mmCIF file of C-alpha atoms and ligand atoms in Angstrom:
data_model
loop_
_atom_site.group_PDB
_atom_site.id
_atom_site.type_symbol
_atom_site.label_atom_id
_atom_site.label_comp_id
_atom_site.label_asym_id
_atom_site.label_seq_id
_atom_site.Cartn_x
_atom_site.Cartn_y
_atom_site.Cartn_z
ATOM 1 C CA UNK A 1 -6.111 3.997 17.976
ATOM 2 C CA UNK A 2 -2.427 4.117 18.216
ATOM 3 C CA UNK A 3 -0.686 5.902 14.887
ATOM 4 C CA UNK A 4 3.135 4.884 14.826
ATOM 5 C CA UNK A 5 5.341 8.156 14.255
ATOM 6 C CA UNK A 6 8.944 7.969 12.164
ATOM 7 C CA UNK A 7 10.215 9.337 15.339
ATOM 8 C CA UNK A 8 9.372 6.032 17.130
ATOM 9 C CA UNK A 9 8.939 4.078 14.385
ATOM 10 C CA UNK A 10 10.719 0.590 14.409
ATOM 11 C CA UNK A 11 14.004 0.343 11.992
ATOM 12 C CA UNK A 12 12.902 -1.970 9.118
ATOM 13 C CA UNK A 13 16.531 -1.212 7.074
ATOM 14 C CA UNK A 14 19.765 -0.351 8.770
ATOM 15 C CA UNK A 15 22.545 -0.048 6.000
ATOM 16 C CA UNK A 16 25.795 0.572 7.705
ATOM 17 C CA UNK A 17 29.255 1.759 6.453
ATOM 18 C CA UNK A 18 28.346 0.364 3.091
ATOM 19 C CA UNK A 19 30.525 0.297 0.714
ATOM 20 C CA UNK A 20 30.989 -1.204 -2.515
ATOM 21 C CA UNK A 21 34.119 -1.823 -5.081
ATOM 22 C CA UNK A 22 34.307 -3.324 -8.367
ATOM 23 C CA UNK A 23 38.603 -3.278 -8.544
ATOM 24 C CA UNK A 24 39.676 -0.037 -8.849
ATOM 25 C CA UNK A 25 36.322 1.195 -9.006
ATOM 26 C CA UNK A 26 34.419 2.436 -5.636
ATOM 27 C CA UNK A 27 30.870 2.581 -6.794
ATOM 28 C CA UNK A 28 28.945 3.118 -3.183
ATOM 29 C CA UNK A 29 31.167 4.574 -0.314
ATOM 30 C CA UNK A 30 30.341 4.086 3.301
ATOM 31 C CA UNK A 31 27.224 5.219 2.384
ATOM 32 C CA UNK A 32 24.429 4.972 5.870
ATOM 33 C CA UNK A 33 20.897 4.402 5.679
ATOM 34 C CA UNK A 34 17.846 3.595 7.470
ATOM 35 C CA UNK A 35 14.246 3.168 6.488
ATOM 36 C CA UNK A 36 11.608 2.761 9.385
ATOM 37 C CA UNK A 37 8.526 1.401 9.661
ATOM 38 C CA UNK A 38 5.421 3.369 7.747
ATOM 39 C CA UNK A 39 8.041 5.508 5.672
ATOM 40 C CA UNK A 40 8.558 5.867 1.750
ATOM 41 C CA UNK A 41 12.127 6.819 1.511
ATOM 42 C CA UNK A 42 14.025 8.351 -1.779
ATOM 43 C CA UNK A 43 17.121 7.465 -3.134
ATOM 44 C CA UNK A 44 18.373 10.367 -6.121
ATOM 45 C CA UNK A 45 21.790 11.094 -7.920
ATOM 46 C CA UNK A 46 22.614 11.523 -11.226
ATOM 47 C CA UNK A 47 23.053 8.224 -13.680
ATOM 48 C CA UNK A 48 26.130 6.435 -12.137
ATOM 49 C CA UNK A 49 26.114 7.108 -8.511
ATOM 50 C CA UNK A 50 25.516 4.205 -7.502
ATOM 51 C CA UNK A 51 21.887 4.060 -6.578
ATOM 52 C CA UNK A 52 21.342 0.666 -8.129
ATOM 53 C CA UNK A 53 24.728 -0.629 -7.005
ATOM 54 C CA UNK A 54 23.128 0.223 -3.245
ATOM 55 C CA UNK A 55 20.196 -1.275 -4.153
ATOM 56 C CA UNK A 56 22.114 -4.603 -4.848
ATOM 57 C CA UNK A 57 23.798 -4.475 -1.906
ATOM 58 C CA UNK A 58 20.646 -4.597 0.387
ATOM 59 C CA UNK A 59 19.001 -7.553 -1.909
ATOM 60 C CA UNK A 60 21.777 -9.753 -1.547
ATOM 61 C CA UNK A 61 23.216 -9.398 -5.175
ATOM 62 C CA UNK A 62 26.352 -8.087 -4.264
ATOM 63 C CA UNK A 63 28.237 -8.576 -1.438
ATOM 64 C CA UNK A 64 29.049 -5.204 -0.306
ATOM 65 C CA UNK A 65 32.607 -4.877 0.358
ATOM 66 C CA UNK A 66 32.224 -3.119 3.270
ATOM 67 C CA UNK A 67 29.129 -2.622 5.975
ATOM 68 C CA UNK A 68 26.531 -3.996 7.225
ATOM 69 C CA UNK A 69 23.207 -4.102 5.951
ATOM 70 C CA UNK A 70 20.210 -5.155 8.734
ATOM 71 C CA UNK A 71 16.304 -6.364 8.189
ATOM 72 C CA UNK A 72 14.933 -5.530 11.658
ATOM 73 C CA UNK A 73 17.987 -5.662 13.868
ATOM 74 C CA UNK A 74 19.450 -9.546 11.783
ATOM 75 C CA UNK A 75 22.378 -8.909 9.687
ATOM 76 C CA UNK A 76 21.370 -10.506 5.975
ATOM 77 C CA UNK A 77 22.536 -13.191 4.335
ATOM 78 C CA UNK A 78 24.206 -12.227 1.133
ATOM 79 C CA UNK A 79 22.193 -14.584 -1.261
ATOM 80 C CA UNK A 80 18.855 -12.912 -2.948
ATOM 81 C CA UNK A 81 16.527 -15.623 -2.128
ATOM 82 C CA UNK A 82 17.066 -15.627 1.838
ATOM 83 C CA UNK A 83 16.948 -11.850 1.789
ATOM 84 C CA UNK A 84 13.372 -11.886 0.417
ATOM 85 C CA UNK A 85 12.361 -14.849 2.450
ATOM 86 C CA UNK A 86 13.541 -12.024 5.308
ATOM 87 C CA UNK A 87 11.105 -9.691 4.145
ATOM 88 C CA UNK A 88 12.648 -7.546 1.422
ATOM 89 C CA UNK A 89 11.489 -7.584 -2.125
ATOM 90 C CA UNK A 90 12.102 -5.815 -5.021
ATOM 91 C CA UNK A 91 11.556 -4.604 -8.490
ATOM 92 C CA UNK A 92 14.226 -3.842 -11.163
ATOM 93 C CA UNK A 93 15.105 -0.934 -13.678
ATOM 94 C CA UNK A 94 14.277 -3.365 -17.016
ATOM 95 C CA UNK A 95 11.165 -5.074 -16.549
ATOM 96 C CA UNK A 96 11.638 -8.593 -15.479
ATOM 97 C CA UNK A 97 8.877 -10.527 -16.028
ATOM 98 C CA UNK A 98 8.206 -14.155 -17.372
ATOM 99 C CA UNK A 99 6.590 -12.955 -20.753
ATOM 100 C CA UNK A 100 4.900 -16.004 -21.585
ATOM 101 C CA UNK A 101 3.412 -16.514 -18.525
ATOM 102 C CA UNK A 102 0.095 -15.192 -17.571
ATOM 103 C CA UNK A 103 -0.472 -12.547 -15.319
ATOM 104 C CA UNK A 104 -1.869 -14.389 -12.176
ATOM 105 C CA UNK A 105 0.996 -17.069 -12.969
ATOM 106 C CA UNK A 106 3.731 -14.361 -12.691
ATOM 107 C CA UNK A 107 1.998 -13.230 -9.169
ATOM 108 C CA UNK A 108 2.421 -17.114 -7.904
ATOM 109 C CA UNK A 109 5.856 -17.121 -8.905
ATOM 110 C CA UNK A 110 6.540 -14.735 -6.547
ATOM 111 C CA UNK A 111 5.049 -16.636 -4.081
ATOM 112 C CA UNK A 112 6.738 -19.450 -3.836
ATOM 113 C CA UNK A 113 9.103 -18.390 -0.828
ATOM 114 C CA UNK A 114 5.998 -18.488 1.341
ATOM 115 C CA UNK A 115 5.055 -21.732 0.141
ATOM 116 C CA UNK A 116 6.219 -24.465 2.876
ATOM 117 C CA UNK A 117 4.846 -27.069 0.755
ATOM 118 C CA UNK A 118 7.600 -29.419 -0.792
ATOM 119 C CA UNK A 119 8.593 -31.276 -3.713
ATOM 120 C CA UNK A 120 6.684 -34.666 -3.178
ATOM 121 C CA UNK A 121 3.301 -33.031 -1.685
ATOM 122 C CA UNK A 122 3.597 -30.898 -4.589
ATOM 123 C CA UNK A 123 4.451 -33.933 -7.138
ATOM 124 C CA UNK A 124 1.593 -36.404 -5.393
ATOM 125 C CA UNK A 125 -0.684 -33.206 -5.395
ATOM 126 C CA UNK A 126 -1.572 -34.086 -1.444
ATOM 127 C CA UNK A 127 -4.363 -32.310 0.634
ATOM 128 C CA UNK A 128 -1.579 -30.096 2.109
ATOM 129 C CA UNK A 129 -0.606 -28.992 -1.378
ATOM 130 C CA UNK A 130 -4.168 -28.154 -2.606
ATOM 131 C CA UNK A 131 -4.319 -26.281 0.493
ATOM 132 C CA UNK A 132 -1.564 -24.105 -0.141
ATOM 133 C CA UNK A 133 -2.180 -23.673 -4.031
ATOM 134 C CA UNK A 134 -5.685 -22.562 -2.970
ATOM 135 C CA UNK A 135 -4.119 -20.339 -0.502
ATOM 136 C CA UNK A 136 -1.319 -18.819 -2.314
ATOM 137 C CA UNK A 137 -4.392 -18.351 -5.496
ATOM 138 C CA UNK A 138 -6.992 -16.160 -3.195
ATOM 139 C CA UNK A 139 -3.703 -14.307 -2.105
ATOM 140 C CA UNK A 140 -2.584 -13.465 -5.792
ATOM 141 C CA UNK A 141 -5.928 -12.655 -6.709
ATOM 142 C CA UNK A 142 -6.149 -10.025 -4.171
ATOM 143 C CA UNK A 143 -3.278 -8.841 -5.281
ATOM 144 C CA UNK A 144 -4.351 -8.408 -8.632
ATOM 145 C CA UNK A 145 -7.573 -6.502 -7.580
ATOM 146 C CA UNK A 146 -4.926 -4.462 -5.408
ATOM 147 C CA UNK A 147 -3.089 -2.849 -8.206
ATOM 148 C CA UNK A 148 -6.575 -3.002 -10.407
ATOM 149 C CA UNK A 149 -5.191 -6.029 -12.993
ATOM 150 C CA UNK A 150 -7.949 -8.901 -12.012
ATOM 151 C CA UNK A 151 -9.627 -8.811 -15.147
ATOM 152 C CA UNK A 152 -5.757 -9.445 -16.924
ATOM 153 C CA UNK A 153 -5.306 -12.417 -14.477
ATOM 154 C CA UNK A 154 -5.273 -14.604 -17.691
ATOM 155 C CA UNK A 155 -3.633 -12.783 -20.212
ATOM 156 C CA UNK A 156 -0.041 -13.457 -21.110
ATOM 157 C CA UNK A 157 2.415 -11.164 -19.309
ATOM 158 C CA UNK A 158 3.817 -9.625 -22.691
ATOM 159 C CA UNK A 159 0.581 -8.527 -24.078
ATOM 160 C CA UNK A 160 -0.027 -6.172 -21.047
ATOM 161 C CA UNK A 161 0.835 -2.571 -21.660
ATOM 162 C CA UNK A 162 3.876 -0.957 -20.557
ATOM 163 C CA UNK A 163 2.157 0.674 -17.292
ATOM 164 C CA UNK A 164 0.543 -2.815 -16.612
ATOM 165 C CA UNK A 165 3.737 -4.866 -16.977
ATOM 166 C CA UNK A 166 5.251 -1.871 -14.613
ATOM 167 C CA UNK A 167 2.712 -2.611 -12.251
ATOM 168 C CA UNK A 168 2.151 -6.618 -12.259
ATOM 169 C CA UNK A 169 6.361 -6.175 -11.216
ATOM 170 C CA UNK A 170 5.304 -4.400 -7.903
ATOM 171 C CA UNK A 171 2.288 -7.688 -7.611
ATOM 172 C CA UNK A 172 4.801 -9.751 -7.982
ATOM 173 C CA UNK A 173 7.275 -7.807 -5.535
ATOM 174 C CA UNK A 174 4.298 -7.979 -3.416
ATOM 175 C CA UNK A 175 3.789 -11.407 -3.311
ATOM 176 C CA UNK A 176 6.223 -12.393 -0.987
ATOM 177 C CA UNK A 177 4.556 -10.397 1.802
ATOM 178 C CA UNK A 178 7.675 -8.337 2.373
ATOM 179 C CA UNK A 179 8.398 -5.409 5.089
ATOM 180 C CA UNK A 180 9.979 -3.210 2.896
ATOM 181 C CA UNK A 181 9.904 -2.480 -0.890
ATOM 182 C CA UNK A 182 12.570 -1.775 -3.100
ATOM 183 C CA UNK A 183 11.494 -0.067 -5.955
ATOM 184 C CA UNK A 184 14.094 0.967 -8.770
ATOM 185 C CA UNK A 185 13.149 3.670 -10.979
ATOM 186 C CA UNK A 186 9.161 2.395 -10.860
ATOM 187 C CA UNK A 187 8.099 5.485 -13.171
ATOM 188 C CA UNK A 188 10.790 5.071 -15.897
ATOM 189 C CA UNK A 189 9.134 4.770 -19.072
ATOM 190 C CA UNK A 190 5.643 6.151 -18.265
ATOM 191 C CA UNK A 191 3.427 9.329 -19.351
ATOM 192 C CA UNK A 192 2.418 11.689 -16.378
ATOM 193 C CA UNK A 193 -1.116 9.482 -15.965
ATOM 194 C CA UNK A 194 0.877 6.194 -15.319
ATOM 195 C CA UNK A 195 3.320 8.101 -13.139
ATOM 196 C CA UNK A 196 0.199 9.275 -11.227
ATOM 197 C CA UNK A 197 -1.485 6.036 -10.913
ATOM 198 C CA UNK A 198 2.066 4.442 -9.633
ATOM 199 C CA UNK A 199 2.446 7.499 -6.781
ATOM 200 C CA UNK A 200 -1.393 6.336 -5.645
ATOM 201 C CA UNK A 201 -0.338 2.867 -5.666
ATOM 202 C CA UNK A 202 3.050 3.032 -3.779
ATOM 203 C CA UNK A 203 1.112 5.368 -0.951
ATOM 204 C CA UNK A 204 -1.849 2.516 -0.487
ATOM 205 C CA UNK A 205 1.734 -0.118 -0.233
ATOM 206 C CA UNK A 206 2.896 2.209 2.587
ATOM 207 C CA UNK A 207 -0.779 2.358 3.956
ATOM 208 C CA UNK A 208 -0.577 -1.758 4.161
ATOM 209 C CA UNK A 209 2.263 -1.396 6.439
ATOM 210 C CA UNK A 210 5.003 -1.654 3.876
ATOM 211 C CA UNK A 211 7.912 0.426 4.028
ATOM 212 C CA UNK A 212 9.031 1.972 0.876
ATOM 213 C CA UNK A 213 12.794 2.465 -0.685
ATOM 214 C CA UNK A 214 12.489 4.632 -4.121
ATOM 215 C CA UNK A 215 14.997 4.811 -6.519
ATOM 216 C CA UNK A 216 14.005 7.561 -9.618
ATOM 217 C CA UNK A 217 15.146 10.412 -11.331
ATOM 218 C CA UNK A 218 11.364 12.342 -12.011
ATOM 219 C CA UNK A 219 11.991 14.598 -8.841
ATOM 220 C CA UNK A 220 8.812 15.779 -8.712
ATOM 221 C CA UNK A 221 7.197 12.488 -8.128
ATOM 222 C CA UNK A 222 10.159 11.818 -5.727
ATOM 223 C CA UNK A 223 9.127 14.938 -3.964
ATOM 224 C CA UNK A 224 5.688 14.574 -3.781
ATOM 225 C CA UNK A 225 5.878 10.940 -2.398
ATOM 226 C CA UNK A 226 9.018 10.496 -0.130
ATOM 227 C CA UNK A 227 9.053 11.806 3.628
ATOM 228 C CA UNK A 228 12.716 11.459 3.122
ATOM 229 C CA UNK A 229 15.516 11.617 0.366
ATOM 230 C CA UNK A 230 19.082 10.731 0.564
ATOM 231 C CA UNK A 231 21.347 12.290 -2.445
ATOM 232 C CA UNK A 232 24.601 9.634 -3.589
ATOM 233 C CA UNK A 233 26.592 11.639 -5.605
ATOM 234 C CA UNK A 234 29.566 9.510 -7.190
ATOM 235 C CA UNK A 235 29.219 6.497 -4.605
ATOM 236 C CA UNK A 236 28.834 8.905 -1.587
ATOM 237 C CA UNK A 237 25.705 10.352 0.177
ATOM 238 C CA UNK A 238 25.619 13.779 -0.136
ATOM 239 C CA UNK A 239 22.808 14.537 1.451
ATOM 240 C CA UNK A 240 19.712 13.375 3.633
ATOM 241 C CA UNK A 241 16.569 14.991 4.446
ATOM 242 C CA UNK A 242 12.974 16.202 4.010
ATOM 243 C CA UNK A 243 11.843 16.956 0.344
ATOM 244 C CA UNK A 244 11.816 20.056 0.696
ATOM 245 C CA UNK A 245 15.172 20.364 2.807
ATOM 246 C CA UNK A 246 16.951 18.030 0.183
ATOM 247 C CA UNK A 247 15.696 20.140 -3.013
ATOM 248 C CA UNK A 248 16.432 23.093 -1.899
ATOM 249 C CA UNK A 249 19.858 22.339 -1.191
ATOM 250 C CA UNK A 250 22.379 23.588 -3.833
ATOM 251 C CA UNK A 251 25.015 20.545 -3.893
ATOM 252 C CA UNK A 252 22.069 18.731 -5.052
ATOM 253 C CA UNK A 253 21.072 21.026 -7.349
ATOM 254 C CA UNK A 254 24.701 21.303 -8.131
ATOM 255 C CA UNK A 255 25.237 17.541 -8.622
ATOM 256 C CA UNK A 256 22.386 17.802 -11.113
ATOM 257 C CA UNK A 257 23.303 20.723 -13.074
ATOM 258 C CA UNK A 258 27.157 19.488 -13.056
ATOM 259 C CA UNK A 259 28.388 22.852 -11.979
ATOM 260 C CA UNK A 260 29.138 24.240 -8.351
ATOM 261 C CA UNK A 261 27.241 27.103 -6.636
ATOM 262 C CA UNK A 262 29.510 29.325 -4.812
ATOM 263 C CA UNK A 263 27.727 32.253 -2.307
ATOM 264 C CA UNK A 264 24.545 33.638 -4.613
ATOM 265 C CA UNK A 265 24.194 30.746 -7.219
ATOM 266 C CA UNK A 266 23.808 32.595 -10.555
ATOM 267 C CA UNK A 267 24.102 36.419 -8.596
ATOM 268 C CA UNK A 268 27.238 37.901 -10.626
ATOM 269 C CA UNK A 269 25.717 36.577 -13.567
ATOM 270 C CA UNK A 270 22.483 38.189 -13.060
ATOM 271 C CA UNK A 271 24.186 41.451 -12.575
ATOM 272 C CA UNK A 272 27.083 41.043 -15.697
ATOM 273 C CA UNK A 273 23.349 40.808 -17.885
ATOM 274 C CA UNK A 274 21.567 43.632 -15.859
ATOM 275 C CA UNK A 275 24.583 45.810 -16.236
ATOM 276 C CA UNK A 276 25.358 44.880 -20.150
ATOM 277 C CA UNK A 277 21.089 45.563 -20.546
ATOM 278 C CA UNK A 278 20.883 49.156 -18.941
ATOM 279 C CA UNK A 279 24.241 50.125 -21.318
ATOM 280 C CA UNK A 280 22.382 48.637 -24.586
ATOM 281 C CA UNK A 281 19.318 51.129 -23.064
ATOM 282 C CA UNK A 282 21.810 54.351 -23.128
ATOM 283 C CA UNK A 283 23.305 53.686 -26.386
ATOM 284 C CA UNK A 284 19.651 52.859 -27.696
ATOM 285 C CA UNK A 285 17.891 56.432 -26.367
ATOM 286 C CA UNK A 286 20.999 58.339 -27.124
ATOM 287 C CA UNK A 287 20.800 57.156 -30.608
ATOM 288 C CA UNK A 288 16.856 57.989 -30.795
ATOM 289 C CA UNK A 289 17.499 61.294 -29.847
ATOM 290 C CA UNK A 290 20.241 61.285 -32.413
ATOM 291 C CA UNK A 291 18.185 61.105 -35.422
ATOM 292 C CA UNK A 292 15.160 63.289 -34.228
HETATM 293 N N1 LIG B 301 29.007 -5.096 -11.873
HETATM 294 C C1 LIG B 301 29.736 -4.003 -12.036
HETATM 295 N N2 LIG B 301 31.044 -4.067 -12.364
HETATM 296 C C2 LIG B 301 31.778 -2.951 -12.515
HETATM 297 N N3 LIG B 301 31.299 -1.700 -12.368
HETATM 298 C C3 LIG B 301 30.008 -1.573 -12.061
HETATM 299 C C4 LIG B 301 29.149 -2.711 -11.868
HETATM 300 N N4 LIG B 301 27.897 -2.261 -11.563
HETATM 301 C C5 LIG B 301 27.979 -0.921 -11.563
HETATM 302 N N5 LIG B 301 29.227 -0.502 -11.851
HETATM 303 C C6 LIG B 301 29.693 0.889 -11.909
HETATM 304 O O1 LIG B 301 29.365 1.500 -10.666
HETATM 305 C C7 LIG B 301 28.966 2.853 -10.867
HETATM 306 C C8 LIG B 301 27.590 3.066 -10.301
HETATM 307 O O2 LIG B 301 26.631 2.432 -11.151
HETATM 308 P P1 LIG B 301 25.093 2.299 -10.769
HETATM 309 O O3 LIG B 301 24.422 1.530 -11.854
HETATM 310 O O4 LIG B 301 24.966 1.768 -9.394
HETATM 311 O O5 LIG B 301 24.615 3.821 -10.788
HETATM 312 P P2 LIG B 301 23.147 4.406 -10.733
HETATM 313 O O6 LIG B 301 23.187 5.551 -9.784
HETATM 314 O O7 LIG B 301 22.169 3.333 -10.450
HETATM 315 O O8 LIG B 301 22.977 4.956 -12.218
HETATM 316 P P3 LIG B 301 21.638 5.102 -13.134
HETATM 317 O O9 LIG B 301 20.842 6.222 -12.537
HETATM 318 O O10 LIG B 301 22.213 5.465 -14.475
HETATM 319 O O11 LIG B 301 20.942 3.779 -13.118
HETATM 320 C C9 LIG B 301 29.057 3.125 -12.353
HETATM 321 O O12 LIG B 301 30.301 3.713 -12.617
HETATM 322 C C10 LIG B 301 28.970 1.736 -12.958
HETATM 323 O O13 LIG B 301 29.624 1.690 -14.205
#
């Protein structure tokens, strides 16, 4: 059995030089990134960095002002429905589901750009539409079972629970048979179970082949699940790395905290209190041996 290493690993995402303005604003600046094949890749940075302005980039939402942003080597078209038909698909911050819709209807939805059939086969309900409805069924069905919702197939959308709407999102994401999956901010929202549950679910995603692109602020679940994290800090990537490279590095921590480390983070601090503790000690046994 061949395994396929990151080292060798095809390039599913190549963002290049991208950059993004909104008038005077620069919210993503020739910011690089790649994702290959069998990775789950983290994006972090505090709220306005313009994580999910990158994110909109890639999908087609925006057009970025500047760069170029490839799906296995083929520059994408800037229009969200040709960029999943490529192979990306996504999820968004706010849930965006069809409420009223049940959940096995919701899955289909997101099948439709791998349905071939058109209008009048579907509208004269032909053999080659009952085909493909049959087909496109068994396929949401599995997907269902995937993420453990099967027995919800036929309850509305909006009387699923948080963690279950959460998760029928990534189904529907799913359903498109995409490459790579954008996730933004997946965890938002849930207790430490659900987060759990969602970490399991996004490794067995990476297991079926899919590569992974994580947007979220929890940084332990970002740590424990990414082999790689890039850092934007106002519109710029700050940093890129392992987990443990990328949290241990003090811009981050910096960027985070709001306030730069210079030489030993925290050291003449530590020694101002040491110093003002050991003269409170003096004054305290001199003034013991005072009174006796
Ligand atoms: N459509 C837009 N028009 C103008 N400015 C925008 C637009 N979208 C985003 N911005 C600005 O771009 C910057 C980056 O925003 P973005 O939402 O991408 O950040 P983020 O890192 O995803 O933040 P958060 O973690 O809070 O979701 C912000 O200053 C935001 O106000």
């Amino acid at each position: 059995m061949t395994t396929t290493t990151p080292e060798t690993a095809t390039t599913v995402l190549d963002a290049s030089g991208v950059t993004m303005r909104f008038g005077g604003l620069t919210a993503v600046r020739n910011v690089d990134l790649t994702v290959k094949a069998g990775e789950i890749v983290g994006l972090i940075g505090p709220n306005g960095a313009g994580k999910t302005t990158f994110f909109n980039c890639l999908t087609g939402l925006y057009v970025p002002t500047e760069g170029t942003v490839r799906y296995k080597g083929t520059v994408l078209p800037p229009k969200p429905h040709l960029v999943t038909q490529a192979g990306i698909a996504r999820t968004f911050q706010n849930i965006r589901l069809f409420a009223n819709m049940t959940v096995l209807e919701n899955v289909l939805v997101g099948r439709h750009t791998r349905t071939k059939e058109g209008l009048w086969s579907a509208l004269l309900r032909g053999p080659g539409f009952k085909k493909a409805e049959a087909a496109s069924h068994e396929r949401a069905m599995e997907l269902l079972e995937f993420i453990g919702l099967q027995d919800k197939a036929d309850h509305l959308a909006r009387n699923l629970p948080y963690g279950d709407q959460r998760k029928l999102e990534i189904a529907r994401a799913l359903a498109s048979d995409p490459g790579l999956l954008l996730l933004d901010e997946p965890t938002a929202g849930m207790n430490p179970q659900e987060t759990r549950v969602t970490e399991e679910l996004i490794f067995a995603i990476r297991d079926m082949g899919i590569a992974v692109l994580v947007i979220e602020h929890d940084m332990r679940f970002i740590f424990n699940l990414c082999d790689r994290v890039a850092c934007l800090v106002q519109g710029e990537k700050l940093v890129e790395g392992s987990p443990g490279e990328v949290q241990a590095d003090e811009r981050v921590v910096a960027a985070y905290l709001g306030t730069p480390f210079e030489g030993d983070p925290g050291a003449d601090e530590v020694a101002e209190v040491e110093a003002a503790e050991a003269q409170s000690t003096t004054r305290t046994t001199r003034t013991e041996g005072e009174t006796q």
